[in-house]
PDB file of C-alpha atoms in Angstrom:
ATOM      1  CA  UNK A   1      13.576  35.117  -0.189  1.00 87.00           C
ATOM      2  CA  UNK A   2      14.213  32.174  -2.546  1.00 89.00           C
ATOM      3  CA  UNK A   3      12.080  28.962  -1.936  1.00 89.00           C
ATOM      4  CA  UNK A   4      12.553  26.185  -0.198  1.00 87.00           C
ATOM      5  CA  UNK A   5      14.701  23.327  -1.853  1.00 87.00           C
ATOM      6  CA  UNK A   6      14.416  20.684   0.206  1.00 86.00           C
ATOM      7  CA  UNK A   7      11.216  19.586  -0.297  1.00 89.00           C
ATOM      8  CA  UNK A   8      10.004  15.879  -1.176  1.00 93.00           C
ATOM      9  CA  UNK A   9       9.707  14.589  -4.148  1.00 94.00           C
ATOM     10  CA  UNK A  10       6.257  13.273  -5.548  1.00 97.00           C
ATOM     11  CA  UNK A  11       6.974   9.877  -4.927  1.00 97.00           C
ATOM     12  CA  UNK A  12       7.629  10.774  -1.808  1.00 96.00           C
ATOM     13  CA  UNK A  13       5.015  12.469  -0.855  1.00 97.00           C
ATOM     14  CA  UNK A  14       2.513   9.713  -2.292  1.00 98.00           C
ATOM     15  CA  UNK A  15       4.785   7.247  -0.477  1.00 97.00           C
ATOM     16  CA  UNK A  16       4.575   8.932   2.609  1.00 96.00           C
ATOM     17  CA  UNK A  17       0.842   8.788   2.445  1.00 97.00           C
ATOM     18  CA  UNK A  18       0.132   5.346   1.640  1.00 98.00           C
ATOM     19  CA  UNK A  19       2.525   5.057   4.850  1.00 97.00           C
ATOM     20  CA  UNK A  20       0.557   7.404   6.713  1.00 97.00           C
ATOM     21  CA  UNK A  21      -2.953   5.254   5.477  1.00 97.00           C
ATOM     22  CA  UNK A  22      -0.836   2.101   7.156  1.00 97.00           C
ATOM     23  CA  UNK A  23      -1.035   3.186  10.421  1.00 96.00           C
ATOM     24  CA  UNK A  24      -4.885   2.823  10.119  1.00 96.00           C
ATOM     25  CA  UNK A  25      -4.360  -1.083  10.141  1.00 96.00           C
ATOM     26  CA  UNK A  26      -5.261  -3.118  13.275  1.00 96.00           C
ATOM     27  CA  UNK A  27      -2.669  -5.576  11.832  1.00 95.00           C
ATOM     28  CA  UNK A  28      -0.668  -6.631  15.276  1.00 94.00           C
ATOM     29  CA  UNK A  29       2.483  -7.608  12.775  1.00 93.00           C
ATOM     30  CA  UNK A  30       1.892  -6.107   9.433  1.00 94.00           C
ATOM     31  CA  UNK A  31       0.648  -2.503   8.207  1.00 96.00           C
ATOM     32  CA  UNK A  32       0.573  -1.685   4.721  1.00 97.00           C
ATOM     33  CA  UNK A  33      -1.049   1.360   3.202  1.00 98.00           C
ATOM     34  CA  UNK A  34      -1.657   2.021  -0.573  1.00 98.00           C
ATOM     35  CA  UNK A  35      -2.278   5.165  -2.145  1.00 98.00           C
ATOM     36  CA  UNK A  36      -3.336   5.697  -5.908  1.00 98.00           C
ATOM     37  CA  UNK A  37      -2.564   8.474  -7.987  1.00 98.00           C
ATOM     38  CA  UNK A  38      -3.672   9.730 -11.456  1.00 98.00           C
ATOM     39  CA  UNK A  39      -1.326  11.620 -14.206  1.00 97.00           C
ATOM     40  CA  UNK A  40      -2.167  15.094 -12.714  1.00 98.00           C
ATOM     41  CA  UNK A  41      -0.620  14.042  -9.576  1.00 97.00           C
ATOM     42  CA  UNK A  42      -4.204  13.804  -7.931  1.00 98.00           C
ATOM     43  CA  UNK A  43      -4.916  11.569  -4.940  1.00 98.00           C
ATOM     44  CA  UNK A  44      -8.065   8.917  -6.706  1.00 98.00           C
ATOM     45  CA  UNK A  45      -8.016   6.550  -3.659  1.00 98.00           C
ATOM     46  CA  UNK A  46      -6.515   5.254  -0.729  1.00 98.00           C
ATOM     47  CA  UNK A  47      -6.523   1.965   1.171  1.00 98.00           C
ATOM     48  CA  UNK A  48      -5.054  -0.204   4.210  1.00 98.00           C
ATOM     49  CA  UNK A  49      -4.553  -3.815   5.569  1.00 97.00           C
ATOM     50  CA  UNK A  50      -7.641  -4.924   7.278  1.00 96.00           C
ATOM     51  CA  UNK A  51     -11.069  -6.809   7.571  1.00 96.00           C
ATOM     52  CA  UNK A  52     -13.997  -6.486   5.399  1.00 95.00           C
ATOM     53  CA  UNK A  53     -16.295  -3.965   6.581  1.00 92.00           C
ATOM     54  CA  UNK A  54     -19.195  -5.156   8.452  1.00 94.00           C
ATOM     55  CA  UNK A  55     -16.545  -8.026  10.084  1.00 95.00           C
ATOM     56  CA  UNK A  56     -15.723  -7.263  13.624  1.00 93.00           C
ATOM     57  CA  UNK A  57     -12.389  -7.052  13.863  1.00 90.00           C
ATOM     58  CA  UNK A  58     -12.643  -8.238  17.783  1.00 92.00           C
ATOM     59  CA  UNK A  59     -14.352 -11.638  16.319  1.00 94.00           C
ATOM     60  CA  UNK A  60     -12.003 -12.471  13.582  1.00 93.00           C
ATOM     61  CA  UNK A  61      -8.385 -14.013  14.413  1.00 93.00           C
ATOM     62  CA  UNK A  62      -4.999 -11.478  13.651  1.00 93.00           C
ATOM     63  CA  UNK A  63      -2.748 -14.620  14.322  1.00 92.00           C
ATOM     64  CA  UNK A  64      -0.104 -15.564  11.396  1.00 92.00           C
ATOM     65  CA  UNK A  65      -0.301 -19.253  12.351  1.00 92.00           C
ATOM     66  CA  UNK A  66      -2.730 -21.718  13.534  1.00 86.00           C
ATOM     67  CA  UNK A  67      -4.218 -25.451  13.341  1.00 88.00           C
ATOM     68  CA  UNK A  68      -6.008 -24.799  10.061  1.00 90.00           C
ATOM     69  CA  UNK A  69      -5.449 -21.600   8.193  1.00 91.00           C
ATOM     70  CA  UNK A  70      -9.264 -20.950   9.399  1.00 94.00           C
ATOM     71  CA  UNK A  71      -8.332 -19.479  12.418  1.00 93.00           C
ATOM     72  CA  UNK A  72      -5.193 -17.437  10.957  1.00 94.00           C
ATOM     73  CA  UNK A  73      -6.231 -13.905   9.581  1.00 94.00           C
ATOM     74  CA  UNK A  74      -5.362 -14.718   5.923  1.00 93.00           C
ATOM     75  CA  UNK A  75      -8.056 -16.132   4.740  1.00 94.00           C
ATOM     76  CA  UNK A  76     -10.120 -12.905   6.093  1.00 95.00           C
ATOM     77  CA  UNK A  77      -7.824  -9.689   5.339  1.00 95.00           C
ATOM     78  CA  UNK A  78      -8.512  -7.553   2.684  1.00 96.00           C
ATOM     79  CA  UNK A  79      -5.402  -6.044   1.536  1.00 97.00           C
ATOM     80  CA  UNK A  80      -4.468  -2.276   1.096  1.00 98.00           C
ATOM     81  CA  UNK A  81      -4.112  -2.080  -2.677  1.00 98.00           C
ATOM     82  CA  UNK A  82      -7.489  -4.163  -2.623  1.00 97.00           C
ATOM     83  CA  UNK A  83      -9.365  -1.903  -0.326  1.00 97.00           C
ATOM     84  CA  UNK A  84      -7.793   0.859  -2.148  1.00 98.00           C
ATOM     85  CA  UNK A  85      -9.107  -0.245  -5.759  1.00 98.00           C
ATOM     86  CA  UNK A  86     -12.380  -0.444  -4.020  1.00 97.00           C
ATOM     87  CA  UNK A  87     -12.494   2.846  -2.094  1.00 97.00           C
ATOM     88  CA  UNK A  88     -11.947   4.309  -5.313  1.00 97.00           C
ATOM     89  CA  UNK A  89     -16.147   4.010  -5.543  1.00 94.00           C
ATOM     90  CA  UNK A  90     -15.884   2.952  -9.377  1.00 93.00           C
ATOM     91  CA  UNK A  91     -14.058   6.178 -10.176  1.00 95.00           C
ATOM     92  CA  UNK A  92     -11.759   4.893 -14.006  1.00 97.00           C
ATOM     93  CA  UNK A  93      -7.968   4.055 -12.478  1.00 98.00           C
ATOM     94  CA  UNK A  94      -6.749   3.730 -16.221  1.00 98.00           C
ATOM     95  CA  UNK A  95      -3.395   4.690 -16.190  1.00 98.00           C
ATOM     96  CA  UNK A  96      -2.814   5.696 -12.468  1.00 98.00           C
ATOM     97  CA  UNK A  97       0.056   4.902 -10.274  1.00 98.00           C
ATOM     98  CA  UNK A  98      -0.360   2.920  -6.932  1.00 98.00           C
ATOM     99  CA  UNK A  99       2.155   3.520  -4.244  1.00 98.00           C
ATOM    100  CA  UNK A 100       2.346   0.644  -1.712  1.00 98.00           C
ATOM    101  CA  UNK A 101       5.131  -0.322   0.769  1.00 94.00           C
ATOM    102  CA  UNK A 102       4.976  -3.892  -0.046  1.00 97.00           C
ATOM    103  CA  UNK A 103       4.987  -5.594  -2.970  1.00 98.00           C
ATOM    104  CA  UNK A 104       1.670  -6.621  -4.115  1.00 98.00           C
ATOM    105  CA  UNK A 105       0.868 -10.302  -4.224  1.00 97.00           C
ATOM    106  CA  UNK A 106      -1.060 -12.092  -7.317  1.00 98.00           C
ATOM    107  CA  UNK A 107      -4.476 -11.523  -5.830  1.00 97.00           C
ATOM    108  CA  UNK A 108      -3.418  -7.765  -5.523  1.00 98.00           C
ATOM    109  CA  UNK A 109      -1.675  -8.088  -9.218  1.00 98.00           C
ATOM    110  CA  UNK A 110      -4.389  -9.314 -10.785  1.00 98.00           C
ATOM    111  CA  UNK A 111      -7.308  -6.184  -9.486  1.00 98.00           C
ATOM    112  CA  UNK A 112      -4.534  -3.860 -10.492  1.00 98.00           C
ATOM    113  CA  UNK A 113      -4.557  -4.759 -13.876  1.00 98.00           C
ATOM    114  CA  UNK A 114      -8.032  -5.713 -13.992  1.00 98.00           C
ATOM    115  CA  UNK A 115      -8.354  -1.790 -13.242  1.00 98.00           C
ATOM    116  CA  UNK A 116      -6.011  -0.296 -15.003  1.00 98.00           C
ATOM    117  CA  UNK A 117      -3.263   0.821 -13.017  1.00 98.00           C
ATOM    118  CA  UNK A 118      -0.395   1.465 -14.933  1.00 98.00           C
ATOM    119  CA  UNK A 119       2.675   1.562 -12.831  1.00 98.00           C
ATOM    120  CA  UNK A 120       3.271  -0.035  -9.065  1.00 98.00           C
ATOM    121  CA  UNK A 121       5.760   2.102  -6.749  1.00 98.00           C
ATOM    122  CA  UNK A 122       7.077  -0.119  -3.558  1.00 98.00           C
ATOM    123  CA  UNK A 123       9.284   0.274  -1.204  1.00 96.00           C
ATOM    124  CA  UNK A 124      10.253  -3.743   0.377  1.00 96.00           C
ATOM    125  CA  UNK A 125      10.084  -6.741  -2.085  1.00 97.00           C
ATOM    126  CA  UNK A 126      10.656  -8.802   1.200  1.00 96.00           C
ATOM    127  CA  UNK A 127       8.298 -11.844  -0.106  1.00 96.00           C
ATOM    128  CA  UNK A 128      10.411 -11.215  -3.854  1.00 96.00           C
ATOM    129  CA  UNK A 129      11.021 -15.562  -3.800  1.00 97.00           C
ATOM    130  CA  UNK A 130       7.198 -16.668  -3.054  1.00 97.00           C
ATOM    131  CA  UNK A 131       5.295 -17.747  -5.168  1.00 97.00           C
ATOM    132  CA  UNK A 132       2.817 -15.248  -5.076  1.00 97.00           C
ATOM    133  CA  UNK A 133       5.118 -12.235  -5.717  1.00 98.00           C
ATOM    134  CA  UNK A 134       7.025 -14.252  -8.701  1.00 98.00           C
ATOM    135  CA  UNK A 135       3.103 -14.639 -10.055  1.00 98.00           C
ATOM    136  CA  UNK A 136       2.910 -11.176  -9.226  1.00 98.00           C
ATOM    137  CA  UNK A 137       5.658 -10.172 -11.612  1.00 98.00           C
ATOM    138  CA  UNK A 138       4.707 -12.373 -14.407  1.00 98.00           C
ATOM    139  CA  UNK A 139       1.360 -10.989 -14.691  1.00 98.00           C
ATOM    140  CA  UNK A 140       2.691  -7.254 -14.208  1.00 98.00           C
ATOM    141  CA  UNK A 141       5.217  -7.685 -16.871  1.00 98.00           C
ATOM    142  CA  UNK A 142       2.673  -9.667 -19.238  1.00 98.00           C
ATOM    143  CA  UNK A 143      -0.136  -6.873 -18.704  1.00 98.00           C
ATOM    144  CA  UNK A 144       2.341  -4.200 -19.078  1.00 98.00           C
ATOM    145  CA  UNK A 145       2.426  -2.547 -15.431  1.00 98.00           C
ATOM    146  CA  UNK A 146       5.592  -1.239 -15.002  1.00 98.00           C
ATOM    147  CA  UNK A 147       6.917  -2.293 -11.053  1.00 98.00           C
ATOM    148  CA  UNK A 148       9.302   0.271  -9.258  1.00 97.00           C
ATOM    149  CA  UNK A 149      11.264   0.394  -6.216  1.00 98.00           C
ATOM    150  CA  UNK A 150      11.219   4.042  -4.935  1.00 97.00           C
ATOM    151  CA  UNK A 151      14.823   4.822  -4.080  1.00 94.00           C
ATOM    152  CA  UNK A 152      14.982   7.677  -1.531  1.00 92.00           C
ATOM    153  CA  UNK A 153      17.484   9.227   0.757  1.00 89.00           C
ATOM    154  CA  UNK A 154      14.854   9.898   3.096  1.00 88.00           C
ATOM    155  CA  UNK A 155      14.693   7.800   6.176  1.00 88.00           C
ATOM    156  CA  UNK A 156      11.636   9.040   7.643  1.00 87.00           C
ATOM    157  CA  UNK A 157       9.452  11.918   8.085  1.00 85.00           C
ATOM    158  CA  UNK A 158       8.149  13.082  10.968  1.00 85.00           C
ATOM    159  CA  UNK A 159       4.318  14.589  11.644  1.00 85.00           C
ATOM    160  CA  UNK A 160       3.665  16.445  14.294  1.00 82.00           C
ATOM    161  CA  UNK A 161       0.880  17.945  15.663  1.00 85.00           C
ATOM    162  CA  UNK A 162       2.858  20.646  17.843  1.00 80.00           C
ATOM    163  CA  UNK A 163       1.575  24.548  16.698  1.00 78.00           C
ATOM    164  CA  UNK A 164       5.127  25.696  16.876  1.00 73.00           C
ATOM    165  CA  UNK A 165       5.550  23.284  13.700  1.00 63.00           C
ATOM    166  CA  UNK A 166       3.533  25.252  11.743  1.00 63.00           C
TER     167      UNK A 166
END
């Protein structure tokens, strides 16, 4: 019997991680998930969208809006390429590949290259006119971080945890 030829690709497969590491987030509107990859194709670290640990998540605000950006939850999320970076316990990310669904911003940009990522694989540059994703880009393309959408035919994959899928 031949083998199967349908399989994902690489980036897909990372992609469908850091996906995967999204739905971890307690985010009410957002979930991102980030997954890192070195040269041998070998998961370093993984990361989502959420608060620092040690901050309740019940005693911190998830709104987007609100008087003062105090009581919004930017000024408190940590986000997934972040936590990611970190998670990766000190292990050397020189010339690894992070897979992330949204495009980083310039706080993001600027511990990727501080660690040596190498390349950036997204799939939404939704925020691609703030100023934060424009700084994002400048600083990617001055460090030398090459930025990539991933263009797929996939729509979705599924995961299942039926036996009869195995």
């Amino acid at each position: 019997m031949p083998k199967r030829t349908d399989y994902i690709s690489w980036d897909e497969y990372f992609m469908g991680i850091a996906l995967l590491s999204a739905q971890r987030s307690k985010d009410p509107h957002t979930q991102v998930g980030a997954c890192i990859v070195n040269q041998a194709n070998k998961i370093m670290s993984l990361g989502y969208n959420g608060f620092p640990a040690g901050c309740n998540d019940d005693e911190f605000p998830w709104e987007r809006t609100g008087e003062d950006d105090y009581e919004t939850k930017y000024p408190y999320v940590c986000h997934a390429e972040l936590n990611a970076i970190l998670n990766a316990g000190g292990r050397d990310l020189s010339g690894c590949k992070l897979y992330v669904a949204l495009f980083p911003c310039n706080e993001c940009a600027k511990a990727i290259i501080q660690s040596g990522i190498k390349e950036v694989v997204y799939l939404s540059d939704k925020y691609a006119d703030t100023v934060s994703v424009r700084a994002s880009k400048r600083m990617f393309t001055a460090a030398g971080v090459k930025f990539t959408k991933l263009e797929t035919k996939i729509k979705e994959i599924v995961i299942s945890y039926r036996e009869d899928n195995i």
